[in-house]
Amino acid sequence: MTALIGIDWGTTSFRAWRMGAGGEVLDRVDDGPGILAAAGLPGGFRQAMQDRIGSWLGTAPVIASGMITSRNGWIETPYLPLPLDAAALAANLTLHEGIHFVTGAVSDPDGPAPDVMRGEETEIIGHLSGGGGDGLFVLPGTHSKWARAEGGALTGFRTVMTGEVFGALRDHTILGRLIQPGPGSEDAFRRGVEAGRQDGALLGRIFSARTLALMDRLAPDQVADYLSGLLIGDEVAQGTRDAGGPVTIIGRGDLALRYQTAFAVLGIAARITPPGMAQRGLWEIARMGKLA
Amino acid sequence: MTALIGIDWGTTSFRAWRMGAGGEVLDRVDDGPGILAAAGLPGGFRQAMQDRIGSWLGTAPVIASGMITSRNGWIETPYLPLPLDAAALAANLTLHEGIHFVTGAVSDPDGPAPDVMRGEETEIIGHLSGGGGDGLFVLPGTHSKWARAEGGALTGFRTVMTGEVFGALRDHTILGRLIQPGPGSEDAFRRGVEAGRQDGALLGRIFSARTLALMDRLAPDQVADYLSGLLIGDEVAQGTRDAGGPVTIIGRGDLALRYQTAFAVLGIAARITPPGMAQRGLWEIARMGKLA
């Protein structure tokens, strides 16, 4: 019997779970159009959802998190201020066209550098609801999120545009001209992390990706890994500057492993959470909201 | 009577001067194809030079500096190590097809972050030869150079990719999507400089260009100036972190004025050199090399 249908709907990704009475996963969909693609389809978001999980619909409440509640999503919802826990997210669900939308979070809205997230708050709730402790988190991605949880609530976060800037540097600056594709070089990545952890202007240090290649001290098929390491190394060194204790990586696949390598190079304890944080967070928020 | 013909030939620019027996400028050309454009012309670099200053040629020695001696230039010449003064540059001129090429400089070639320049060394020599003192210099551009001169010689420098990264962020990341063109806002630029001077990951601070716009705290036609200020503010704050005394800006036009504004916001004394540093540097190197 289906108790809840959960959707994590991001800019470029769509994942959904059909859950049973104890929150266990009965069925899952791991691919589908992100909001950018779905918005352009005939029938839009509703049809995109129908196409992927139509056979589930009507059997249980639907809850959704992620960029689907942004200006370019299905419905734009306000950001909630910090501190933010599962109860506050549950109390602020937006019911629209039969779907319970989890809204995003805002950090320091009146300060000089406000910040926002949509979706990652649910993953952090998933971690906390499963007995994971407070502490410092990184959620690597196109826009990495560094977040802190205290007393079971999200209390602060910062977006770092590492992934997107890497792509822009590789594809649209002089740094990319010497790059040749290759099998991937962990050694070059580690050299990059060492350059990234150093002090000094980041936009100066990245130039070493070019000069080392010009001087034949970095092979053309190593430049991209070096540059990736340099940006991630800078991010991790700065993100952990004032941190006490270990860092929890919420993420999957190659990118999470890259961050784990960077933490290792920097001598900082880090562990990757098991998969399923978004699904667990959706369950927890639904449970607090009496949906499941 | 023409004593020397000098050319400053960069990636995207060509400038030339016809000089008299005292180094005075008798005639000048301020526009012409940079090396990227010239390389693709029929007849290549020689024809491009002939087209612009053909009437001068044959009357005096020709000396040229800039990216024209890079891998993509007329002839690739080695980089000279630091410290580097006019005498060393004169002793290492490369005569090729009748032109005396000034070669570039390398900083820390065996260290973790080697750096290179071609052309800026000549501008700094121009400043020093005119009685300008030692100190810290910034040469703003697509790739800004931060350089130090001691005892009349170039002793260190660092390339910061501020201009090129600004373009890549504006044109190829999410930061650009909220940008609308406008008349230019010095207030937004100054707000950006304040954000740029702060500590913390640069790739995090730049995200404020998006969040402030999302929250209607930055107008769409101010986002670009804010982002420009943020990058230049970070560059200037980091470039002057360990500097004593005032900074000399070698540059022209709107970009030099932007840097001067950034220095003012940060409370650091800075002055812009008079125009003509490249021409004066070429004269000085030629004079030391007994060409003029």
Coordinates of C-alpha atoms in Angstrom, one line a residue:
Chain A
M1 CA 0.0 0.0 0.0
T2 CA 1.3 3.4 -1.0
A3 CA 1.5 5.9 1.9
L4 CA 3.4 8.8 0.2
I5 CA 4.8 9.8 -3.2
G6 CA 7.9 12.0 -2.9
I7 CA 9.6 14.0 -5.7
D8 CA 12.9 15.7 -5.7
W9 CA 12.7 18.0 -8.7
G10 CA 15.8 20.1 -9.5
T11 CA 16.9 22.3 -12.3
T12 CA 18.2 19.4 -14.4
S13 CA 17.0 16.3 -12.6
F14 CA 13.8 14.5 -11.5
R15 CA 13.7 11.7 -9.0
A16 CA 10.7 10.2 -7.3
W17 CA 9.8 7.5 -4.8
R18 CA 6.7 5.6 -3.9
M19 CA 6.8 4.9 -0.1
G20 CA 5.0 2.5 2.1
A21 CA 3.5 3.0 5.6
G22 CA 6.9 3.0 7.3
G23 CA 8.6 5.2 4.8
E24 CA 10.2 2.4 3.0
V25 CA 10.8 2.7 -0.7
L26 CA 8.4 0.5 -2.7
D27 CA 9.3 1.8 -6.1
R28 CA 11.5 4.6 -7.6
V29 CA 12.2 6.6 -10.7
D30 CA 15.7 8.0 -11.1
D31 CA 15.5 9.9 -14.3
G32 CA 13.2 12.5 -15.7
P33 CA 13.2 16.0 -17.0
G34 CA 14.5 18.7 -14.7
I35 CA 12.5 21.9 -14.5
L36 CA 14.2 23.6 -17.4
A37 CA 13.3 20.8 -19.7
A38 CA 9.9 20.1 -18.2
A39 CA 8.8 23.7 -18.5
G40 CA 9.2 23.5 -22.3
L41 CA 7.3 20.3 -22.8
P42 CA 3.7 20.2 -24.0
G43 CA 1.6 20.0 -20.9
G44 CA 4.4 21.4 -18.8
F45 CA 5.2 20.1 -15.3
R46 CA 1.9 18.2 -14.9
Q47 CA 2.4 16.2 -18.0
A48 CA 6.1 15.6 -17.2
M49 CA 5.1 14.2 -13.8
Q50 CA 2.3 12.1 -15.4
D51 CA 4.7 10.7 -17.9
R52 CA 7.2 9.5 -15.3
I53 CA 5.0 8.5 -12.3
G54 CA 1.4 8.6 -13.7
S55 CA 0.7 5.0 -12.5
W56 CA 1.4 6.0 -8.9
L57 CA -0.8 9.1 -8.8
G58 CA -4.1 9.1 -7.0
T59 CA -3.0 6.4 -4.5
A60 CA -1.4 8.7 -1.9
P61 CA -0.4 12.3 -1.1
V62 CA 2.4 13.8 -3.2
I63 CA 5.1 15.9 -1.7
A64 CA 7.8 17.7 -3.8
S65 CA 11.0 19.7 -3.0
G66 CA 13.7 21.4 -5.1
M67 CA 13.9 24.1 -7.7
I68 CA 10.3 23.2 -8.7
T69 CA 9.2 26.0 -6.3
S70 CA 11.5 28.6 -7.8
R71 CA 10.6 31.4 -10.2
N72 CA 11.1 29.1 -13.1
G73 CA 9.2 26.2 -11.5
W74 CA 5.6 25.0 -11.1
I75 CA 4.8 27.5 -8.4
E76 CA 7.1 30.1 -6.8
T77 CA 6.9 29.9 -3.0
P78 CA 8.5 32.2 -0.4
Y79 CA 11.8 31.3 1.3
L80 CA 11.7 30.4 5.0
P81 CA 14.1 32.0 7.4
L82 CA 16.6 30.2 9.6
P83 CA 16.7 28.3 12.0
L84 CA 14.6 25.8 10.0
D85 CA 13.6 22.3 11.1
A86 CA 11.3 19.6 9.7
A87 CA 8.3 21.0 11.7
A88 CA 8.7 24.4 10.2
L89 CA 9.0 23.0 6.7
A90 CA 5.9 20.9 7.4
A91 CA 3.9 23.9 8.7
N92 CA 4.7 25.8 5.5
L93 CA 3.9 23.3 2.8
T94 CA 2.2 24.9 -0.1
L95 CA -0.7 22.8 -1.6
H96 CA -1.0 23.6 -5.3
E97 CA -2.7 21.5 -7.9
G98 CA -2.9 18.6 -5.4
I99 CA 0.8 18.6 -4.6
H100 CA 2.4 19.6 -1.3
F101 CA 5.4 21.7 -2.1
V102 CA 8.3 22.0 0.3
T103 CA 9.6 25.5 0.1
G104 CA 13.2 26.7 0.3
A105 CA 15.3 28.5 2.8
V106 CA 16.9 31.9 3.0
S107 CA 20.0 32.9 4.9
D108 CA 20.7 36.4 6.2
P109 CA 18.0 38.0 4.0
D110 CA 18.7 41.6 5.1
G111 CA 22.5 41.2 5.3
P112 CA 25.0 42.1 2.6
A113 CA 25.1 38.6 1.1
P114 CA 21.8 36.9 1.4
D115 CA 21.7 33.3 0.2
V116 CA 19.0 30.8 -0.8
M117 CA 18.5 27.1 -1.3
R118 CA 15.7 24.9 -2.6
G119 CA 15.9 21.2 -2.1
E120 CA 19.1 20.8 0.0
E121 CA 17.2 21.7 3.2
T122 CA 15.1 18.5 2.6
E123 CA 18.3 16.4 2.2
I124 CA 19.7 17.8 5.4
I125 CA 16.4 17.0 7.2
G126 CA 16.7 13.5 5.8
H127 CA 20.1 13.2 7.4
L128 CA 19.0 14.5 10.7
S129 CA 15.8 12.5 10.9
G130 CA 17.8 9.3 10.4
G131 CA 19.8 9.9 13.5
G132 CA 22.6 11.8 11.7
G133 CA 24.1 14.4 14.0
D134 CA 24.5 18.2 13.8
G135 CA 27.6 19.7 12.3
L136 CA 29.0 21.0 9.0
F137 CA 27.7 19.7 5.7
V138 CA 28.7 20.1 2.1
L139 CA 26.3 19.2 -0.7
P140 CA 28.5 19.3 -3.9
G141 CA 27.0 20.3 -7.2
T142 CA 26.8 23.0 -9.9
H143 CA 26.2 25.3 -6.9
S144 CA 27.7 23.6 -3.8
K145 CA 25.9 24.3 -0.5
W146 CA 27.8 24.5 2.7
A147 CA 25.4 24.2 5.6
R148 CA 25.4 24.0 9.4
A149 CA 22.9 22.2 11.6
E150 CA 22.5 22.7 15.3
G151 CA 19.9 21.3 17.6
G152 CA 18.3 19.4 14.7
A153 CA 17.7 22.5 12.7
L154 CA 19.4 24.2 9.7
T155 CA 21.1 27.3 11.1
G156 CA 23.2 28.6 8.3
F157 CA 24.4 28.0 4.8
R158 CA 26.4 29.4 1.9
T159 CA 26.3 28.7 -1.9
V160 CA 29.6 28.3 -3.7
M161 CA 29.4 28.3 -7.5
T162 CA 32.3 25.9 -7.9
G163 CA 30.8 23.5 -10.5
E164 CA 29.3 26.2 -12.7
V165 CA 32.4 28.3 -12.6
F166 CA 34.6 25.3 -13.5
G167 CA 32.5 24.8 -16.6
A168 CA 32.7 28.5 -17.6
L169 CA 36.5 28.6 -17.1
R170 CA 37.0 25.4 -19.0
D171 CA 34.8 26.3 -21.9
H172 CA 35.0 30.0 -22.2
T173 CA 38.4 31.3 -21.0
I174 CA 42.1 30.9 -22.1
L175 CA 42.5 28.2 -19.5
G176 CA 40.5 25.8 -21.7
R177 CA 42.7 26.2 -24.8
L178 CA 45.4 23.9 -23.6
I179 CA 43.0 21.3 -22.3
Q180 CA 42.8 17.9 -24.0
P181 CA 40.5 15.2 -22.9
G182 CA 41.9 12.3 -21.1
P183 CA 41.1 9.3 -18.9
G184 CA 41.2 11.4 -15.7
S185 CA 44.2 11.9 -13.4
E186 CA 43.8 11.7 -9.7
D187 CA 47.4 12.9 -9.3
A188 CA 46.6 16.1 -11.2
F189 CA 43.4 16.6 -9.1
R190 CA 45.5 16.3 -5.9
R191 CA 48.1 18.8 -7.3
G192 CA 45.2 21.1 -8.0
V193 CA 43.8 20.8 -4.4
E194 CA 47.3 21.7 -3.1
A195 CA 47.2 24.9 -5.2
G196 CA 43.6 25.5 -4.2
R197 CA 44.3 25.4 -0.5
Q198 CA 46.9 28.2 -0.7
D199 CA 46.2 31.7 0.3
G200 CA 46.0 34.5 -2.3
A201 CA 43.6 35.6 -5.0
L202 CA 41.8 32.6 -6.5
L203 CA 41.6 34.3 -9.9
G204 CA 45.4 34.5 -9.7
R205 CA 46.0 30.9 -8.6
I206 CA 43.8 29.5 -11.4
F207 CA 46.3 31.0 -13.9
S208 CA 48.7 28.3 -12.9
A209 CA 46.6 25.8 -14.9
R210 CA 47.8 27.7 -17.9
T211 CA 51.4 28.4 -17.0
L212 CA 52.1 24.8 -15.7
A213 CA 50.8 23.5 -19.1
L214 CA 52.8 26.1 -21.0
M215 CA 55.9 24.9 -19.2
D216 CA 55.2 21.3 -19.8
R217 CA 54.8 20.6 -16.1
L218 CA 51.1 19.6 -16.6
A219 CA 50.1 17.3 -19.5
P220 CA 47.2 18.6 -21.7
D221 CA 45.0 15.7 -20.6
Q222 CA 45.6 16.7 -16.9
V223 CA 44.7 20.4 -17.0
A224 CA 41.0 19.9 -16.5
D225 CA 41.5 17.7 -13.4
Y226 CA 44.1 20.1 -12.0
L227 CA 41.7 23.0 -12.4
S228 CA 38.8 21.0 -10.9
G229 CA 41.1 20.2 -7.9
L230 CA 42.2 23.8 -7.6
L231 CA 38.6 25.1 -7.4
I232 CA 37.4 22.4 -5.0
G233 CA 40.5 22.7 -2.9
D234 CA 39.9 26.4 -2.5
E235 CA 36.2 25.8 -1.7
V236 CA 37.0 23.1 0.9
A237 CA 39.9 25.0 2.5
Q238 CA 37.7 28.1 2.9
G239 CA 34.6 26.2 3.9
T240 CA 36.3 24.5 6.7
R241 CA 38.5 27.4 7.9
D242 CA 36.5 28.0 11.1
A243 CA 35.0 24.5 11.4
G244 CA 35.4 22.2 14.3
G245 CA 35.0 18.5 13.8
P246 CA 34.3 16.4 10.8
V247 CA 32.4 17.3 7.7
T248 CA 29.5 15.3 6.2
I249 CA 29.3 15.1 2.4
I250 CA 25.7 14.7 1.2
G251 CA 26.1 13.6 -2.4
R252 CA 26.6 10.8 -4.8
G253 CA 28.9 9.4 -7.4
D254 CA 32.1 10.8 -8.8
L255 CA 31.6 14.3 -7.5
A256 CA 31.2 13.2 -3.9
L257 CA 34.3 11.1 -4.2
R258 CA 36.2 14.1 -5.5
Y259 CA 35.3 16.1 -2.5
Q260 CA 36.2 13.2 -0.2
T261 CA 39.7 13.2 -1.9
A262 CA 40.0 16.9 -1.4
F263 CA 39.2 16.6 2.3
A264 CA 41.8 13.8 2.6
V265 CA 44.5 16.0 0.9
L266 CA 43.7 18.7 3.4
G267 CA 43.8 16.3 6.3
I268 CA 40.2 17.0 7.3
A269 CA 37.9 14.2 8.4
A270 CA 34.9 13.7 6.1
R271 CA 32.4 11.1 5.4
I272 CA 29.8 10.6 2.7
T273 CA 26.2 9.9 3.8
P274 CA 24.4 6.8 2.5
P275 CA 22.2 7.5 -0.5
G276 CA 18.5 8.4 0.1
M277 CA 18.7 11.7 2.0
A278 CA 16.1 13.5 -0.2
Q279 CA 13.6 10.6 0.1
R280 CA 14.1 10.4 3.8
G281 CA 13.7 14.2 4.2
L282 CA 10.5 14.2 2.2
W283 CA 9.1 11.4 4.4
E284 CA 10.0 13.2 7.6
I285 CA 8.4 16.5 6.5
A286 CA 5.3 14.7 5.3
R287 CA 5.1 12.8 8.6
M288 CA 5.4 16.0 10.6
G289 CA 2.7 17.5 8.4
K290 CA 0.4 14.5 9.0
L291 CA 0.4 13.6 5.3
A292 CA 1.9 10.2 6.0
Chain B
M1 CA 64.5 62.4 -38.3
T2 CA 63.3 59.1 -37.1
A3 CA 65.5 57.4 -34.5
L4 CA 63.3 54.5 -33.5
I5 CA 60.1 52.7 -34.4
G6 CA 58.4 51.1 -31.4
I7 CA 55.5 48.6 -31.4
D8 CA 53.4 47.3 -28.5
W9 CA 51.6 44.3 -30.1
G10 CA 49.2 42.5 -27.8
T11 CA 46.6 39.7 -28.2
T12 CA 43.9 42.1 -29.3
S13 CA 45.7 45.4 -29.8
F14 CA 48.4 47.1 -31.9
R15 CA 50.0 50.4 -31.1
A16 CA 53.1 52.0 -32.7
W17 CA 55.2 55.1 -32.3
R18 CA 57.8 56.9 -34.5
M19 CA 60.3 58.5 -32.2
G20 CA 62.9 61.2 -32.6
A21 CA 66.5 61.4 -31.4
G22 CA 65.4 62.3 -27.9
G23 CA 62.7 59.6 -27.7
E24 CA 60.0 62.1 -28.4
V25 CA 56.9 60.9 -30.3
L26 CA 56.8 62.2 -33.9
D27 CA 53.9 60.1 -35.0
R28 CA 51.7 57.4 -33.7
V29 CA 49.2 54.7 -34.6
D30 CA 46.7 53.6 -31.9
D31 CA 44.8 51.0 -33.7
G32 CA 45.6 47.9 -35.7
P33 CA 45.1 44.1 -35.5
G34 CA 46.1 42.3 -32.4
I35 CA 48.1 39.1 -32.9
L36 CA 45.0 36.9 -33.0
A37 CA 43.6 38.9 -35.9
A38 CA 46.9 39.6 -37.6
A39 CA 47.9 35.9 -37.7
G40 CA 44.9 35.1 -39.9
L41 CA 45.4 37.9 -42.4
P42 CA 47.0 37.2 -45.8
G43 CA 50.6 38.0 -45.4
G44 CA 50.3 37.5 -41.6
F45 CA 52.2 39.7 -39.2
R46 CA 54.5 41.3 -41.8
Q47 CA 51.7 42.5 -43.9
A48 CA 49.7 43.7 -40.9
M49 CA 52.7 45.8 -39.8
Q50 CA 53.2 47.1 -43.4
D51 CA 49.6 48.1 -43.6
R52 CA 49.7 50.2 -40.5
I53 CA 53.2 51.7 -40.4
G54 CA 54.6 50.8 -43.8
S55 CA 55.6 54.4 -44.5
W56 CA 57.8 54.5 -41.5
L57 CA 59.7 51.3 -42.1
G58 CA 63.3 51.4 -43.4
T59 CA 64.0 54.7 -41.7
A60 CA 65.1 53.4 -38.3
P61 CA 65.4 50.3 -36.1
V62 CA 62.2 48.6 -35.1
I63 CA 61.6 47.3 -31.6
A64 CA 58.5 45.4 -30.5
S65 CA 57.1 44.0 -27.3
G66 CA 54.0 42.2 -26.1
M67 CA 52.3 38.9 -27.0
I68 CA 53.9 39.1 -30.4
T69 CA 56.7 36.9 -28.9
S70 CA 54.3 34.3 -27.6
R71 CA 53.5 30.9 -29.0
N72 CA 50.8 32.4 -31.1
G73 CA 52.9 35.4 -32.2
W74 CA 55.5 36.2 -34.9
I75 CA 58.3 34.4 -33.1
E76 CA 58.3 32.6 -29.7
T77 CA 61.1 33.7 -27.5
P78 CA 62.1 32.4 -24.0
Y79 CA 60.9 34.1 -20.9
L80 CA 63.6 35.9 -18.8
P81 CA 63.9 35.3 -15.1
L82 CA 63.6 37.9 -12.4
P83 CA 65.0 40.3 -11.3
L84 CA 64.8 42.0 -14.7
D85 CA 65.8 45.5 -15.7
A86 CA 66.1 47.4 -18.9
A87 CA 69.7 46.3 -19.4
A88 CA 68.8 42.6 -19.2
L89 CA 65.9 43.1 -21.6
A90 CA 68.2 45.0 -24.0
A91 CA 70.9 42.2 -23.7
N92 CA 68.3 39.6 -24.7
L93 CA 66.6 41.3 -27.6
T94 CA 65.8 38.8 -30.4
L95 CA 66.5 40.0 -33.9
H96 CA 64.1 38.3 -36.3
E97 CA 63.1 39.5 -39.8
G98 CA 64.7 42.8 -39.1
I99 CA 62.7 43.5 -35.9
H100 CA 64.2 43.6 -32.4
F101 CA 61.8 41.7 -30.2
V102 CA 61.6 42.3 -26.4
T103 CA 61.0 39.1 -24.7
G104 CA 58.8 38.4 -21.7
A105 CA 59.4 37.6 -18.1
V106 CA 58.8 34.5 -15.9
S107 CA 58.2 34.5 -12.2
D108 CA 59.0 31.5 -10.0
P109 CA 59.5 29.1 -12.9
D110 CA 60.2 26.1 -10.8
G111 CA 57.7 26.8 -8.0
P112 CA 54.2 25.6 -7.6
A113 CA 52.7 28.6 -9.4
P114 CA 54.9 29.9 -12.1
D115 CA 53.7 33.0 -13.9
V116 CA 54.5 34.8 -17.1
M117 CA 54.1 38.2 -18.8
R118 CA 54.8 39.7 -22.2
G119 CA 54.6 43.4 -22.7
E120 CA 53.9 44.6 -19.2
E121 CA 57.6 44.4 -18.3
T122 CA 58.2 47.1 -20.9
E123 CA 55.5 49.4 -19.5
I124 CA 57.0 49.0 -16.0
I125 CA 60.5 49.8 -17.4
G126 CA 58.9 52.9 -19.1
H127 CA 57.7 54.0 -15.7
L128 CA 61.0 53.4 -14.0
S129 CA 63.0 55.1 -16.7
G130 CA 61.0 58.2 -16.5
G131 CA 61.9 58.7 -12.8
G132 CA 59.0 56.7 -11.4
G133 CA 59.8 55.0 -8.2
D134 CA 59.9 51.4 -7.1
G135 CA 56.8 49.9 -5.5
L136 CA 53.7 47.9 -6.2
F137 CA 52.0 48.2 -9.6
V138 CA 48.8 47.0 -11.1
L139 CA 48.2 46.8 -14.8
P140 CA 44.5 46.2 -15.2
G141 CA 43.2 44.2 -18.1
T142 CA 41.7 40.9 -19.3
H143 CA 44.6 39.4 -17.3
S144 CA 45.6 41.9 -14.6
K145 CA 49.2 41.9 -13.6
W146 CA 50.3 42.8 -10.1
A147 CA 54.0 43.6 -10.1
R148 CA 56.7 44.8 -7.7
A149 CA 59.8 46.8 -8.6
E150 CA 62.8 47.2 -6.4
G151 CA 66.1 48.9 -7.1
G152 CA 64.9 49.8 -10.6
A153 CA 64.2 46.2 -11.6
L154 CA 61.1 44.0 -11.8
T155 CA 61.3 41.6 -8.9
G156 CA 58.0 39.8 -8.8
F157 CA 54.5 39.6 -10.4
R158 CA 51.3 37.7 -10.4
T159 CA 48.6 37.4 -13.1
V160 CA 44.9 37.7 -11.9
M161 CA 42.3 36.7 -14.5
T162 CA 39.7 39.2 -13.3
G163 CA 38.7 40.7 -16.7
E164 CA 38.3 37.4 -18.5
V165 CA 36.5 35.7 -15.6
F166 CA 34.1 38.6 -15.4
G167 CA 33.2 38.1 -19.0
A168 CA 32.8 34.3 -18.6
L169 CA 30.6 34.8 -15.5
R170 CA 28.5 37.4 -17.1
D171 CA 28.0 35.5 -20.4
H172 CA 28.1 31.9 -19.4
T173 CA 26.7 31.4 -15.9
I174 CA 23.4 31.9 -14.0
L175 CA 24.7 35.2 -12.8
G176 CA 24.2 36.7 -16.2
R177 CA 20.5 35.7 -16.5
L178 CA 19.3 38.5 -14.4
I179 CA 21.5 41.2 -16.0
Q180 CA 20.0 43.9 -18.1
P181 CA 22.1 46.5 -19.8
G182 CA 22.1 50.0 -18.3
P183 CA 23.9 53.3 -18.2
G184 CA 26.4 52.1 -15.6
S185 CA 26.1 52.5 -11.9
E186 CA 29.1 53.7 -9.8
D187 CA 27.0 53.1 -6.7
A188 CA 26.5 49.4 -7.7
F189 CA 30.2 49.1 -8.5
R190 CA 31.1 50.5 -5.0
R191 CA 28.7 48.1 -3.4
G192 CA 30.4 45.3 -5.3
V193 CA 33.8 46.4 -4.1
E194 CA 32.6 46.2 -0.5
A195 CA 31.4 42.7 -1.1
G196 CA 34.7 41.9 -2.8
R197 CA 36.9 43.1 0.0
Q198 CA 35.3 40.7 2.5
D199 CA 36.9 37.4 3.5
G200 CA 35.5 34.0 2.4
A201 CA 35.3 32.0 -0.8
L202 CA 35.1 34.3 -3.8
L203 CA 32.9 31.7 -5.6
G204 CA 30.5 32.1 -2.7
R205 CA 30.5 35.8 -2.5
I206 CA 29.8 36.2 -6.3
F207 CA 26.5 34.4 -5.7
S208 CA 25.3 37.6 -4.0
A209 CA 25.0 39.1 -7.5
R210 CA 22.1 36.7 -8.0
T211 CA 20.5 36.7 -4.6
L212 CA 20.5 40.5 -4.2
A213 CA 18.8 40.7 -7.7
L214 CA 16.3 38.0 -6.8
M215 CA 15.4 39.9 -3.7
D216 CA 15.0 43.2 -5.6
R217 CA 17.9 44.8 -3.7
L218 CA 19.9 45.2 -6.9
A219 CA 18.3 46.5 -10.1
P220 CA 18.8 44.3 -13.2
D221 CA 20.8 47.1 -14.9
Q222 CA 23.1 47.3 -11.8
V223 CA 24.0 43.6 -11.6
A224 CA 27.0 43.8 -14.1
D225 CA 28.6 46.8 -12.3
Y226 CA 28.1 45.1 -8.9
L227 CA 29.8 41.9 -10.2
S228 CA 32.6 43.9 -11.8
G229 CA 33.1 45.7 -8.5
L230 CA 33.1 42.5 -6.5
L231 CA 35.8 40.9 -8.6
I232 CA 38.0 44.0 -8.7
G233 CA 37.4 44.5 -5.0
D234 CA 38.6 41.0 -4.2
E235 CA 41.6 41.5 -6.5
V236 CA 42.6 44.8 -5.0
A237 CA 42.0 43.7 -1.4
Q238 CA 44.1 40.6 -1.9
G239 CA 46.8 42.2 -4.0
T240 CA 47.4 44.9 -1.4
R241 CA 47.1 42.6 1.7
D242 CA 50.9 42.7 2.4
A243 CA 51.7 45.8 0.6
G244 CA 53.2 48.9 2.2
G245 CA 52.8 52.3 0.7
P246 CA 50.8 53.5 -2.3
V247 CA 50.0 51.5 -5.5
T248 CA 50.7 52.7 -9.0
I249 CA 48.1 51.9 -11.7
I250 CA 49.5 51.6 -15.2
G251 CA 46.6 51.7 -17.5
R252 CA 44.1 53.9 -19.4
G253 CA 40.5 54.8 -19.7
D254 CA 37.5 53.5 -17.9
L255 CA 39.2 50.4 -16.5
A256 CA 42.0 52.3 -14.9
L257 CA 39.4 54.6 -13.3
R258 CA 37.4 51.6 -12.0
Y259 CA 40.5 50.4 -10.3
Q260 CA 41.2 53.8 -8.9
T261 CA 37.6 53.9 -7.5
A262 CA 38.2 50.4 -5.9
F263 CA 41.4 51.6 -4.2
A264 CA 39.5 54.6 -2.9
V265 CA 36.7 52.5 -1.4
L266 CA 39.4 50.4 0.3
G267 CA 41.2 53.4 1.6
I268 CA 44.4 52.6 -0.2
A269 CA 46.4 55.4 -1.9
A270 CA 46.7 54.8 -5.6
R271 CA 47.6 56.9 -8.6
I272 CA 47.4 56.4 -12.4
T273 CA 50.6 56.9 -14.4
P274 CA 50.5 59.3 -17.3
P275 CA 49.9 57.6 -20.7
G276 CA 52.9 56.5 -22.7
M277 CA 54.6 53.9 -20.5
A278 CA 54.9 51.3 -23.3
Q279 CA 56.5 53.8 -25.7
R280 CA 58.9 55.0 -23.0
G281 CA 59.8 51.5 -22.1
L282 CA 60.6 50.6 -25.7
W283 CA 62.8 53.7 -26.0
E284 CA 64.7 52.9 -22.8
I285 CA 65.3 49.3 -23.8
A286 CA 66.4 50.3 -27.3
R287 CA 68.7 53.0 -25.8
M288 CA 70.3 50.4 -23.5
G289 CA 70.7 48.1 -26.5
K290 CA 72.4 50.9 -28.5
L291 CA 69.7 50.8 -31.1
A292 CA 68.8 54.4 -30.5

